[in-house]
Amino acid sequence: MLPLFAFAAANREQAEKRLAELREQLNYHAYRYYVLDDPLIADVEYDRLFQELLRLEEQYPELVTPDSPSQRVGGAPLTAFAQVTREIPMLSLENAFGDQDLRDFEERLRRFLNSNEPLAYVAEPKLDGLAVELVYEGGIFTLGATRGDGVTGEEITANLKTLATVPLRLRPPAKGKVPARLAVRGEAYLSLTGFRELNAQRAQSGEALFANPRNAAAGSLRQLDSRITAQRPLAFFAYGVDDPTHLPCATQHDLLQYLAACGFATNPHTRRCPDLESVIAHFHHLATIRHDLPYEIDGMVVKVDDFAVQKRLGTKARSPRWAIAAKFPASQATTRLVNVEFGVGRTGAITPVALLEPVEIGGVRVSRATLHNEDEVRRKDLRLGDTVLVQRAGDVIPEVVKPVIEQRTGSETPIRMPTNCPECGHPLVRPAEEAVTRCPNPACPAQRLRSLIHFASKAGMDIEGLGKKVMEQLVQEGLVRDIPDIFRLRAEDLAPLDGWGEKSAANAVAAIAARKKTSLAKLLAAIGIRHVGEVTAQLLEEHFGTMEALLRATEADFLEVAGIGPQVAASLADFFGDPAARQMLATLQELGLTIAASPSAREWLRLSGTLFLFTGALLHFSRSEAKARVKELGGQVASAMSSKVTHLVCGEKPGSKITKAQELGIRILNEQEFEALLNG
Ligand code: IVH
């Protein structure tokens, strides 16, 4: 018996070593990619390492550690959040509005310190997200919590683990080792792109919209099911610790460098300022670049740099004396709501758009603002002629916040939703469970145009050179009527058109050809299935893997996908059950569109990391069918027995493989068990 046992132990030992290597490599490459924005290896290489890790962890579940990158994806949902009480409270900040308030702040510091010594500061962008604390013990992320009331917050460790910019293990800083305990504080936030995509999805499915990225970040982190958090592109910037006394840092500036060395993202627009004038200069600088940043900031936090001076200054009841938040003027303005226009989206959704008396907000002239949908109009009780508050918060698309009721004169008139499509005249419908009114006419020219524009756009197939204007022209000219037509375009059709030439025509045709090889997720997000955006498309690719599997799936199958609810499942079943849609997919295939399996998607399939071997005849499957089913679910098929095989499927009259499998401790399945495994 000894040799067998030794063999397993050696394997286990090897696996343990390899897993440690893989964790370190993967964590390092994720850090290069997400924190430094400077990847060292290609995505496919990362995926390959990740897959190897998953395979080994599946084989040796007892070797999974809390800092394994596999632990980022959410586990089982919680029933409630636990409370976390901290010894050193997370304080809030007093506000300053403008230069004079900042000068007064320094004046107060001087009076308190009773000295004229020079004061240096650190000025950091004030992100508008959610303050959280991350506790590391022995270098491992063990506890994450919201600020709550400062002393007591909610434990959201599993949710915070899903953020790629939250290190699961600290990197040892250059000099010295990782501290025994480190409580890092910072802001978890959602990028503007993330916010916009999330709201677009919610608008599509008739869910209430998030008012701003802050609310969206808070809502995403306060999810009992961390798999939902994992789908939201949240990030984290570190800006402090609970107590810097035991760290090798004398100043806030040192501390930020120390945190960066530990693997945290720190904000690149932070400046060390030798005096207050340079603080004020940086405030003005941030105010001019704030709208170019990929996330929302609502001001700048000024901190006295020297920890010894911070200590002398101390704290008041809720806020430290040594720091202040300099707030930007709000990017809101009031103006008059002149009229409302109704646009038709690609899924037929009717969107009310406010036409405004032009007004300048945050340096941009605004004359249109979205009203989202009928319910939002009703909820806000907006009327034509109202004075309205308009903001450009978190979105380049401005929105109407509310009417200024005090300024009503009585001459305002209600906003009427149209009963017929403003583009094709077809009567509109509004399903009882949705907030969205739609034009149900699949031939509605506005919808067709919008869906073609979407298909070619960045959120769809990302076909270079086929933007909105070009697509409008192609439809106008009758060259493109449906999606397959795009792949039928020839350079000689395009070259004679207005504004085109031989070269641009050839480029466009080449750009289209370049997208003929695509991923399932990309195609699904592009073809305009209602309620299916990039995130759901990714889930579908991960679950089904192939178009064939999707075409076979029933509504019940769609419901089985984690993250897909009844509304989306029904929409998918409708789409894939529609002969016209199936025909379109078949035509795309005839026109040369092929779907390449993406490795990053495959690794999440149910049989990922498995290696199957078959022996004996199966009753219900041909051998090639059985192999195909395994591969569809992400598994691999071996041609001979080896220690790498994970499952042996035995049909009638199995051969000697079964004895070998028993020796190697490989899982042995009969046909029934195999079928059950395939069906999940
Ligand atoms: S320091 C003791 N630094 O602003 C200092 N706060 O009222 C307390 N915030 O919600 C916080 N960016 O999360 C600090 N660079 C930054 C910040 C920042 C955003 C938030 C913080 C809290 C609020 C403070």
XYZ file of C-alpha atoms and ligand atoms in Angstrom:
704
model
C 0.000 0.000 0.000
C 2.886 2.333 0.733
C 3.745 3.269 -2.859
C 0.187 4.365 -3.620
C 0.003 6.481 -0.492
C 3.395 8.040 -1.135
C 2.312 8.817 -4.679
C -0.765 10.691 -3.480
C 1.194 12.554 -0.822
C 3.862 13.575 -3.287
C 1.159 14.814 -5.605
C -0.482 16.715 -2.835
C 2.781 18.244 -1.784
C 3.498 19.242 -5.347
C 0.021 20.676 -5.686
C 0.504 22.701 -2.539
C 3.731 24.148 -3.844
C 2.310 24.855 -7.252
C -0.791 26.479 -5.768
C 1.358 28.836 -3.688
C 3.233 29.789 -6.854
C 0.043 30.275 -8.823
C -1.533 32.418 -6.109
C 1.499 34.618 -5.957
C 1.734 34.974 -9.726
C -1.970 35.598 -10.228
C -2.166 38.112 -7.391
C 0.883 39.877 -8.752
C -0.482 40.036 -12.303
C -3.888 41.214 -11.080
C -2.045 43.951 -9.165
C -0.120 44.945 -12.295
C -3.323 45.022 -14.280
C -5.829 46.611 -11.903
C -3.736 48.724 -9.554
C -0.791 49.777 -11.697
C -2.695 49.615 -14.997
C 0.478 48.145 -16.451
C -0.006 44.446 -17.209
C 3.014 42.237 -17.746
C 1.302 39.300 -19.395
C -1.475 38.801 -21.903
C -5.012 38.099 -20.743
C -4.941 34.587 -22.193
C -1.825 33.781 -20.216
C -3.519 35.014 -17.037
C -6.552 32.913 -17.894
C -4.359 29.884 -18.391
C -2.750 30.264 -14.947
C -6.147 30.897 -13.394
C -7.539 27.775 -14.963
C -4.644 25.735 -13.650
C -5.297 27.110 -10.164
C -8.997 26.272 -10.375
C -8.233 22.766 -11.548
C -5.801 22.122 -8.704
C -8.126 23.638 -6.133
C -10.955 21.483 -7.349
C -8.750 18.449 -6.936
C -7.544 19.521 -3.482
C -10.319 21.633 -1.963
C -8.523 21.545 1.383
C -5.670 23.560 -0.154
C -7.852 26.575 -0.987
C -6.572 29.571 1.022
C -8.349 32.860 1.790
C -5.943 34.807 -0.440
C -6.556 32.596 -3.459
C -7.860 34.654 -6.415
C -10.615 32.059 -6.757
C -12.042 33.423 -3.514
C -12.974 36.724 -5.119
C -16.057 35.371 -6.797
C -18.962 35.345 -4.439
C -20.006 32.386 -2.349
C -23.386 31.566 -0.843
C -25.612 34.550 -0.024
C -25.875 35.815 3.552
C -29.168 36.192 5.366
C -28.090 39.365 7.177
C -24.989 41.501 7.703
C -23.030 41.111 10.914
C -22.141 44.262 12.824
C -18.552 45.300 13.301
C -17.557 47.613 16.126
C -14.189 49.342 15.804
C -12.015 50.810 18.505
C -10.802 53.773 16.494
C -13.855 55.341 14.850
C -13.958 56.347 11.195
C -14.456 60.080 11.403
C -16.110 62.451 9.000
C -14.846 65.819 7.767
C -15.861 69.416 8.031
C -16.509 71.184 4.763
C -14.848 74.181 3.159
C -16.472 75.986 0.231
C -13.860 77.927 -1.640
C -10.467 79.522 -1.093
C -11.402 81.709 1.862
C -12.660 78.726 3.871
C -9.330 77.027 3.234
C -7.417 80.081 4.448
C -9.627 80.162 7.558
C -8.822 76.488 8.096
C -5.092 77.208 8.195
C -5.739 80.179 10.466
C -7.551 77.907 12.935
C -4.664 75.425 12.837
C -2.161 78.163 13.631
C -4.225 79.475 16.486
C -4.649 76.000 17.937
C -0.954 75.178 17.594
C -0.079 78.656 18.722
C 2.792 78.768 16.270
C 3.842 80.161 12.933
C 5.805 77.098 11.881
C 5.387 76.197 8.218
C 2.576 73.696 7.614
C 2.744 71.176 4.797
C -0.328 69.324 3.520
C -1.435 66.437 1.402
C -4.330 67.218 -0.949
C -6.329 64.209 -2.159
C -9.296 64.038 -4.520
C -12.455 63.374 -2.533
C -14.098 60.443 -4.218
C -17.804 60.165 -3.947
C -18.240 56.534 -3.022
C -18.571 54.579 0.172
C -16.018 54.698 3.007
C -14.872 51.220 4.027
C -12.258 49.655 6.259
C -10.209 46.580 5.339
C -8.523 44.658 8.129
C -5.436 42.516 7.363
C -4.114 40.048 9.866
C -0.761 38.467 9.205
C -0.991 40.114 5.798
C -4.264 38.403 4.851
C -7.515 40.264 4.227
C -9.760 39.019 7.012
C -12.468 41.593 7.599
C -14.083 44.337 5.559
C -16.753 46.705 6.821
C -18.666 49.837 5.925
C -18.163 53.012 7.924
C -21.721 52.913 9.268
C -22.019 55.465 12.065
C -18.228 55.547 12.388
C -17.999 53.153 15.335
C -20.297 50.371 14.156
C -20.424 49.299 10.539
C -21.655 46.303 8.572
C -19.428 43.370 7.776
C -19.129 43.055 3.999
C -15.931 41.007 3.656
C -17.228 38.706 0.911
C -18.448 41.672 -1.128
C -15.171 43.553 -0.781
C -13.234 40.467 -1.869
C -14.874 40.759 -5.278
C -13.052 44.067 -5.906
C -9.934 43.427 -7.951
C -8.261 46.465 -6.349
C -8.665 45.047 -2.841
C -5.546 42.935 -2.211
C -6.330 39.577 -0.643
C -2.774 39.474 0.694
C -0.492 42.432 1.378
C 2.671 42.766 -0.652
C 5.628 43.144 1.705
C 6.708 46.816 1.534
C 10.317 47.358 0.389
C 11.948 47.744 3.795
C 10.435 45.787 6.621
C 7.782 43.167 6.813
C 4.048 43.128 6.631
C 2.538 44.427 9.901
C 0.776 41.886 12.124
C -2.421 43.913 11.818
C -3.301 46.684 9.399
C -6.677 48.427 9.130
C -6.753 50.299 5.826
C -9.394 52.910 5.161
C -10.480 54.206 1.821
C -13.235 54.713 -0.653
C -14.997 51.983 -2.617
C -16.462 53.510 -5.749
C -18.026 52.801 -9.106
C -16.536 54.295 -12.253
C -18.758 56.498 -14.383
C -18.771 53.911 -17.145
C -19.741 51.239 -14.652
C -22.495 53.480 -13.311
C -23.874 54.273 -16.753
C -23.891 50.642 -17.839
C -25.583 49.554 -14.649
C -28.317 52.171 -15.013
C -28.794 51.389 -18.701
C -29.389 47.756 -17.769
C -31.787 48.733 -15.022
C -33.696 51.098 -17.299
C -34.049 48.245 -19.803
C -35.447 45.878 -17.240
C -37.679 48.525 -15.698
C -35.836 48.564 -12.364
C -35.487 51.774 -10.339
C -32.418 53.734 -11.396
C -29.547 54.713 -9.124
C -29.470 58.486 -8.712
C -25.657 58.692 -8.799
C -22.530 56.514 -8.668
C -22.369 56.880 -4.899
C -25.777 55.286 -4.410
C -24.931 52.650 -6.971
C -21.698 51.790 -5.144
C -23.475 51.669 -1.789
C -26.291 49.544 -3.229
C -23.785 47.184 -4.824
C -21.797 46.716 -1.625
C -24.855 46.208 0.541
C -25.839 43.039 -1.285
C -26.352 39.893 0.735
C -25.417 37.928 -2.367
C -21.819 38.729 -3.238
C -22.280 37.260 -6.729
C -24.278 40.388 -7.507
C -21.502 42.601 -6.149
C -19.036 40.656 -8.288
C -20.882 41.773 -11.412
C -20.542 45.445 -10.544
C -17.248 47.048 -11.582
C -16.367 48.504 -8.170
C -12.885 49.694 -7.273
C -11.069 50.910 -4.169
C -8.640 53.731 -3.388
C -6.818 53.628 -0.050
C -6.358 56.934 1.783
C -5.515 56.066 5.376
C -5.299 53.608 8.263
C -6.967 53.480 11.666
C -3.738 54.264 13.501
C -0.390 54.992 11.797
C 1.631 54.987 15.053
C 3.214 51.584 14.568
C 3.997 52.007 10.896
C 7.305 53.245 9.482
C 5.617 56.464 8.351
C 6.014 59.963 9.748
C 3.649 61.706 7.348
C 0.460 61.158 5.345
C 2.630 61.313 2.241
C 4.800 58.445 3.572
C 1.683 56.518 4.486
C 0.212 56.722 0.983
C 3.490 55.458 -0.450
C 3.555 52.686 2.120
C -0.002 51.653 1.231
C 0.880 51.688 -2.468
C 3.867 49.431 -1.706
C 1.517 47.061 0.137
C -0.466 46.668 -3.087
C -3.238 49.240 -2.733
C -4.349 51.657 -5.385
C -3.851 55.230 -4.197
C -5.224 58.167 -6.106
C -2.762 59.471 -8.729
C -4.094 63.035 -8.415
C -2.903 63.336 -4.818
C -0.290 66.056 -4.190
C 2.027 66.879 -1.361
C 1.690 70.648 -0.909
C 4.448 72.588 0.909
C 2.027 75.391 1.849
C -1.589 76.469 1.713
C -1.243 78.403 -1.535
C -0.251 75.232 -3.345
C -3.227 73.483 -1.713
C -5.498 76.143 -3.207
C -3.793 75.831 -6.589
C -4.354 72.077 -6.560
C -8.007 72.588 -5.625
C -8.465 74.741 -8.734
C -6.599 72.221 -10.830
C -8.826 69.371 -9.663
C -11.921 71.499 -10.311
C -10.866 71.861 -13.958
C -10.035 68.196 -14.530
C -12.847 66.675 -12.465
C -15.107 66.061 -15.448
C -12.329 64.270 -17.333
C -11.794 61.743 -14.564
C -13.277 58.270 -14.997
C -14.944 58.517 -11.563
C -16.869 61.180 -9.734
C -15.176 63.449 -7.200
C -17.043 66.062 -5.202
C -14.089 67.931 -3.771
C -10.625 67.596 -2.315
C -9.533 66.439 1.132
C -6.743 68.473 2.714
C -4.731 66.792 5.454
C -1.884 68.144 7.561
C 1.018 66.033 6.348
C 3.014 65.533 9.554
C 1.542 62.867 11.870
C 3.194 64.498 14.908
C 1.363 67.745 14.116
C -1.869 65.809 13.454
C -1.528 64.333 16.909
C -1.091 67.751 18.534
C -4.174 69.008 16.709
C -6.278 65.992 17.701
C -9.936 65.461 16.872
C -13.266 66.994 17.743
C -16.359 64.866 18.382
C -16.900 63.768 14.772
C -14.031 65.125 12.721
C -10.310 65.627 12.994
C -8.970 69.174 13.393
C -6.131 68.342 10.983
C -8.223 67.717 7.885
C -10.986 69.394 5.905
C -13.029 68.615 2.793
C -12.936 71.405 0.203
C -16.125 70.927 -1.822
C -16.632 71.881 -5.460
C -19.624 73.963 -6.362
C -22.466 71.573 -7.274
C -22.859 70.786 -10.949
C -26.528 71.625 -10.860
C -28.526 74.510 -12.218
C -32.139 75.518 -12.580
C -33.784 76.246 -15.907
C -37.157 75.971 -17.617
C -38.655 72.785 -18.999
C -39.890 73.908 -22.393
C -41.084 70.690 -23.959
C -40.741 66.931 -23.903
C -39.678 64.820 -26.852
C -40.120 61.057 -27.079
C -37.321 58.924 -28.468
C -37.599 55.296 -29.583
C -34.821 52.990 -28.370
C -33.563 49.847 -30.066
C -35.871 47.601 -28.062
C -38.780 49.938 -28.743
C -38.551 51.597 -25.321
C -39.980 55.107 -25.416
C -37.736 57.558 -23.563
C -38.978 61.001 -22.631
C -36.333 63.680 -23.155
C -36.669 67.129 -21.606
C -36.042 70.092 -23.897
C -34.682 72.885 -21.727
C -33.956 76.527 -21.957
C -30.172 76.279 -22.438
C -28.186 76.599 -19.222
C -24.535 76.177 -18.314
C -23.655 73.432 -15.832
C -20.067 72.765 -14.840
C -18.805 74.511 -17.966
C -21.096 72.661 -20.372
C -24.152 74.043 -22.148
C -27.157 71.852 -21.496
C -30.383 71.993 -23.525
C -31.608 68.387 -23.302
C -31.861 66.045 -20.342
C -33.173 62.533 -19.975
C -36.360 61.883 -18.033
C -35.689 58.098 -18.127
C -39.264 56.786 -18.367
C -42.913 57.464 -17.683
C -42.728 56.446 -14.028
C -39.881 58.858 -13.381
C -41.912 61.676 -14.918
C -44.864 60.804 -12.686
C -42.754 60.275 -9.588
C -41.096 63.650 -10.000
C -44.436 65.246 -10.883
C -42.905 67.259 -13.718
C -44.988 69.635 -15.826
C -44.342 71.603 -18.981
C -43.260 75.127 -18.111
C -41.813 74.048 -14.736
C -38.605 75.532 -13.430
C -36.495 72.428 -12.931
C -33.273 71.472 -11.190
C -30.907 69.864 -13.683
C -27.671 68.075 -12.852
C -24.729 66.535 -14.575
C -23.934 64.251 -11.686
C -22.095 61.114 -12.523
C -23.311 61.084 -16.035
C -22.436 62.992 -19.142
C -26.128 62.737 -19.968
C -27.692 65.437 -17.801
C -30.856 64.627 -15.922
C -33.776 66.515 -14.467
C -33.683 66.102 -10.701
C -36.994 67.716 -9.711
C -39.315 70.622 -10.349
C -38.882 73.706 -8.194
C -42.410 73.622 -6.803
C -42.108 77.060 -5.150
C -41.736 78.657 -8.561
C -44.933 77.266 -10.068
C -47.300 79.890 -11.439
C -50.246 77.634 -12.153
C -49.769 77.864 -15.916
C -47.759 74.622 -16.074
C -49.359 71.786 -18.019
C -49.126 68.015 -17.531
C -46.777 65.927 -19.656
C -48.704 63.429 -21.756
C -47.115 60.177 -22.791
C -47.857 59.354 -26.417
C -50.241 56.505 -27.190
C -48.681 55.814 -30.584
C -45.082 55.388 -31.658
C -43.710 58.803 -32.630
C -41.740 57.138 -35.447
C -44.032 54.495 -36.948
C -47.443 55.308 -35.456
C -47.988 51.801 -34.087
C -50.020 51.784 -30.815
C -47.683 51.604 -27.812
C -47.889 48.989 -25.067
C -46.807 48.943 -21.480
C -46.504 45.538 -19.805
C -48.001 45.699 -16.312
C -44.761 44.722 -14.564
C -42.519 47.187 -16.419
C -41.810 50.892 -16.075
C -41.176 51.133 -19.802
C -43.634 51.952 -22.568
C -42.726 50.271 -25.840
C -43.441 50.252 -29.511
C -44.135 46.546 -30.190
C -43.713 46.847 -33.956
C -40.611 44.838 -34.928
C -40.568 46.639 -38.277
C -40.494 50.104 -36.640
C -37.799 51.924 -38.627
C -36.508 53.804 -35.586
C -35.985 50.565 -33.669
C -34.329 48.919 -36.634
C -31.923 51.802 -37.035
C -31.124 51.939 -33.298
C -30.506 48.204 -33.138
C -28.214 48.362 -36.157
C -26.327 51.249 -34.549
C -26.094 49.248 -31.326
C -24.909 46.133 -33.166
C -21.911 47.949 -34.644
C -21.191 50.086 -31.550
C -18.559 49.546 -28.848
C -21.128 47.884 -26.579
C -21.915 45.510 -29.455
C -19.547 44.127 -32.102
C -17.339 47.214 -31.987
C -16.963 47.573 -35.761
C -14.539 50.379 -36.433
C -15.805 53.123 -38.713
C -19.456 52.030 -38.484
C -20.670 54.705 -36.099
C -24.093 56.268 -35.791
C -23.806 58.659 -38.739
C -22.488 56.008 -41.130
C -25.179 53.534 -40.140
C -27.852 56.171 -40.703
C -26.461 56.727 -44.162
C -26.296 53.009 -44.984
C -29.896 52.512 -43.898
C -30.998 55.627 -45.774
C -29.316 54.335 -48.934
C -31.074 51.007 -48.554
C -27.774 49.125 -48.305
C -28.461 47.813 -44.806
C -31.902 46.677 -43.700
C -30.940 44.085 -41.126
C -27.900 42.775 -39.258
C -26.831 40.201 -41.885
C -26.781 42.990 -44.486
C -23.795 44.491 -42.667
C -21.776 41.392 -43.552
C -22.971 41.569 -47.157
C -21.532 45.057 -47.719
C -19.003 45.245 -50.537
C -16.425 47.960 -51.103
C -17.966 48.750 -54.494
C -21.335 49.506 -52.832
C -19.758 51.910 -50.372
C -17.153 53.741 -52.460
C -19.640 55.749 -54.584
C -21.573 57.020 -51.535
C -21.389 60.628 -50.368
C -18.292 61.191 -48.265
C -16.797 57.812 -49.137
C -13.901 56.773 -51.361
C -12.170 53.579 -52.408
C -9.916 53.619 -49.412
C -12.544 54.280 -46.742
C -14.795 51.681 -48.382
C -12.029 49.076 -48.300
C -11.262 49.960 -44.669
C -14.888 49.575 -43.633
C -15.206 46.202 -45.341
C -11.986 45.050 -43.689
C -13.224 46.257 -40.285
C -16.424 44.267 -40.763
C -14.506 41.168 -41.841
C -12.283 41.510 -38.782
C -15.329 41.051 -36.556
C -16.505 37.867 -38.238
C -14.659 35.881 -35.655
C -16.247 36.817 -32.377
C -17.103 35.539 -28.934
C -20.516 34.280 -27.949
C -20.876 36.989 -25.297
C -20.091 39.758 -27.771
C -22.590 38.478 -30.291
C -25.291 38.042 -27.647
C -24.808 41.569 -26.344
C -24.826 42.939 -29.895
C -27.949 41.349 -31.395
C -30.272 43.248 -29.112
C -32.108 40.682 -27.026
C -34.254 42.616 -24.606
C -32.760 42.772 -21.067
C -29.497 41.251 -22.287
C -26.528 43.579 -21.882
C -22.830 42.789 -21.633
C -23.058 41.313 -18.141
C -25.917 38.912 -18.891
C -24.288 37.993 -22.205
C -21.160 37.025 -20.287
C -23.198 34.906 -17.878
C -24.821 33.146 -20.824
C -21.493 32.457 -22.480
C -20.101 31.094 -19.240
C -23.080 28.843 -18.691
C -23.881 27.596 -22.189
C -20.582 27.979 -23.993
C -21.963 27.552 -27.499
C -24.722 28.974 -29.665
C -25.948 25.420 -30.240
C -26.499 24.977 -26.518
C -28.404 28.270 -26.367
C -30.603 27.299 -29.290
C -31.496 24.081 -27.467
C -32.169 25.771 -24.123
C -35.638 26.190 -22.632
C -36.903 28.950 -20.376
C -36.234 26.656 -17.408
C -32.626 26.220 -18.541
C -32.154 29.990 -18.673
C -33.557 30.298 -15.172
C -30.869 27.956 -13.910
C -28.146 30.451 -14.729
C -27.031 32.243 -11.562
C -27.794 35.923 -12.043
C -30.665 35.425 -14.505
C -34.175 36.038 -13.237
C -37.640 35.236 -14.641
C -37.923 38.388 -16.736
C -34.621 37.855 -18.530
C -35.267 34.117 -18.909
C -38.632 34.837 -20.542
C -37.056 37.362 -22.879
C -34.342 34.853 -23.856
C -36.890 32.111 -24.448
C -38.894 34.525 -26.619
C -35.880 35.474 -28.631
C -34.477 32.002 -29.200
C -37.965 30.655 -29.864
C -38.568 33.243 -32.578
C -38.091 31.674 -36.031
C -36.983 35.037 -37.450
C -34.226 35.347 -34.839
C -33.079 31.761 -35.449
C -33.052 32.452 -39.168
C -30.947 35.571 -38.630
C -28.410 33.594 -36.591
C -28.255 30.909 -39.263
C -27.756 33.566 -41.940
C -24.927 35.129 -39.948
C -23.270 31.742 -39.827
C -23.692 31.307 -43.588
C -22.094 34.707 -44.071
C -19.001 33.440 -42.272
C -19.558 34.570 -38.691
C -17.827 32.163 -36.319
C -17.813 32.035 -32.561
C -14.502 31.441 -30.886
C -14.666 30.041 -27.390
C -12.976 32.431 -25.031
C -10.847 30.714 -22.399
C -11.810 33.209 -19.716
C -15.419 32.251 -20.188
C -14.785 28.527 -20.348
C -13.094 28.406 -17.001
C -16.406 29.047 -15.267
C -18.319 26.312 -17.038
C -19.595 23.495 -14.875
C -17.087 20.872 -15.987
C -14.104 23.219 -16.213
C -10.934 21.597 -15.055
C -12.192 18.072 -15.569
C -10.682 15.451 -17.846
C -13.032 12.670 -18.933
C -12.214 9.237 -20.209
C -14.793 6.844 -21.668
C -14.756 3.070 -21.636
C -17.314 0.574 -22.849
C -20.399 1.271 -24.957
C -22.960 3.847 -23.819
C -26.656 3.167 -24.431
C -27.997 6.683 -24.856
C -25.077 8.469 -26.457
C -22.731 7.837 -29.292
C -19.124 8.267 -28.177
C -18.746 11.508 -30.120
C -21.969 12.901 -28.723
C -20.825 12.137 -25.183
C -17.497 13.852 -25.822
C -19.191 16.894 -27.313
C -21.462 17.244 -24.288
C -18.483 17.206 -21.931
C -16.683 19.814 -24.009
C -19.751 22.034 -24.181
C -19.642 22.231 -20.415
C -15.964 23.161 -20.369
C -14.517 19.694 -19.682
C -11.805 17.946 -21.638
C -11.683 14.433 -22.996
C -8.668 12.134 -22.732
C -7.822 9.341 -25.121
C -5.899 7.223 -22.623
C -5.734 6.630 -18.901
C -3.392 8.819 -16.887
C -3.262 10.388 -13.450
C -4.646 13.594 -14.959
C -7.992 11.958 -15.743
C -10.635 13.112 -13.275
C -13.707 11.090 -14.369
C -13.990 7.647 -15.939
C -17.349 6.978 -17.576
C -18.120 3.268 -17.901
C -20.615 1.906 -20.385
C -21.348 -1.765 -21.169
C -18.363 -4.089 -20.936
C -15.779 -1.668 -19.555
C -12.182 -2.668 -20.092
C -9.177 -2.728 -17.818
C -9.302 1.041 -17.411
C -11.640 0.602 -14.491
C -9.042 -1.188 -12.342
C -6.447 1.437 -13.160
C -8.928 4.185 -12.264
C -9.630 2.506 -8.930
C -5.916 2.391 -8.197
C -5.520 6.083 -9.025
C -8.570 7.066 -7.004
C -10.313 8.487 -10.074
C -14.052 9.088 -9.897
C -15.916 6.302 -11.735
C -19.378 6.960 -13.198
C -21.925 4.702 -14.833
C -24.005 6.037 -17.706
C -26.842 7.174 -15.459
C -24.502 9.106 -13.201
C -22.818 10.636 -16.232
C -26.166 11.782 -17.570
C -27.075 13.254 -14.201
C -23.774 15.131 -14.121
C -24.367 16.563 -17.597
C -27.790 17.732 -16.587
C -26.383 19.390 -13.493
S -10.158 61.086 5.151
C -10.221 61.455 9.373
N -9.626 61.085 2.598
O -15.170 61.668 2.683
C -10.356 61.609 7.932
N -11.889 60.882 3.284
O -16.401 62.845 5.612
C -11.606 61.035 7.413
N -13.472 60.599 1.442
O -17.124 59.365 3.552
C -11.638 60.706 6.013
N -12.002 60.692 -0.177
O -14.910 58.223 2.804
C -10.584 61.017 3.529
N -9.038 61.089 0.361
C -9.975 61.000 1.306
C -11.324 60.840 0.990
C -12.267 60.785 2.008
C -13.285 60.551 0.129
C -14.785 60.481 2.112
C -14.781 59.535 3.253
C -15.967 59.942 4.048
C -15.995 61.400 3.787
C -15.421 62.135 4.985
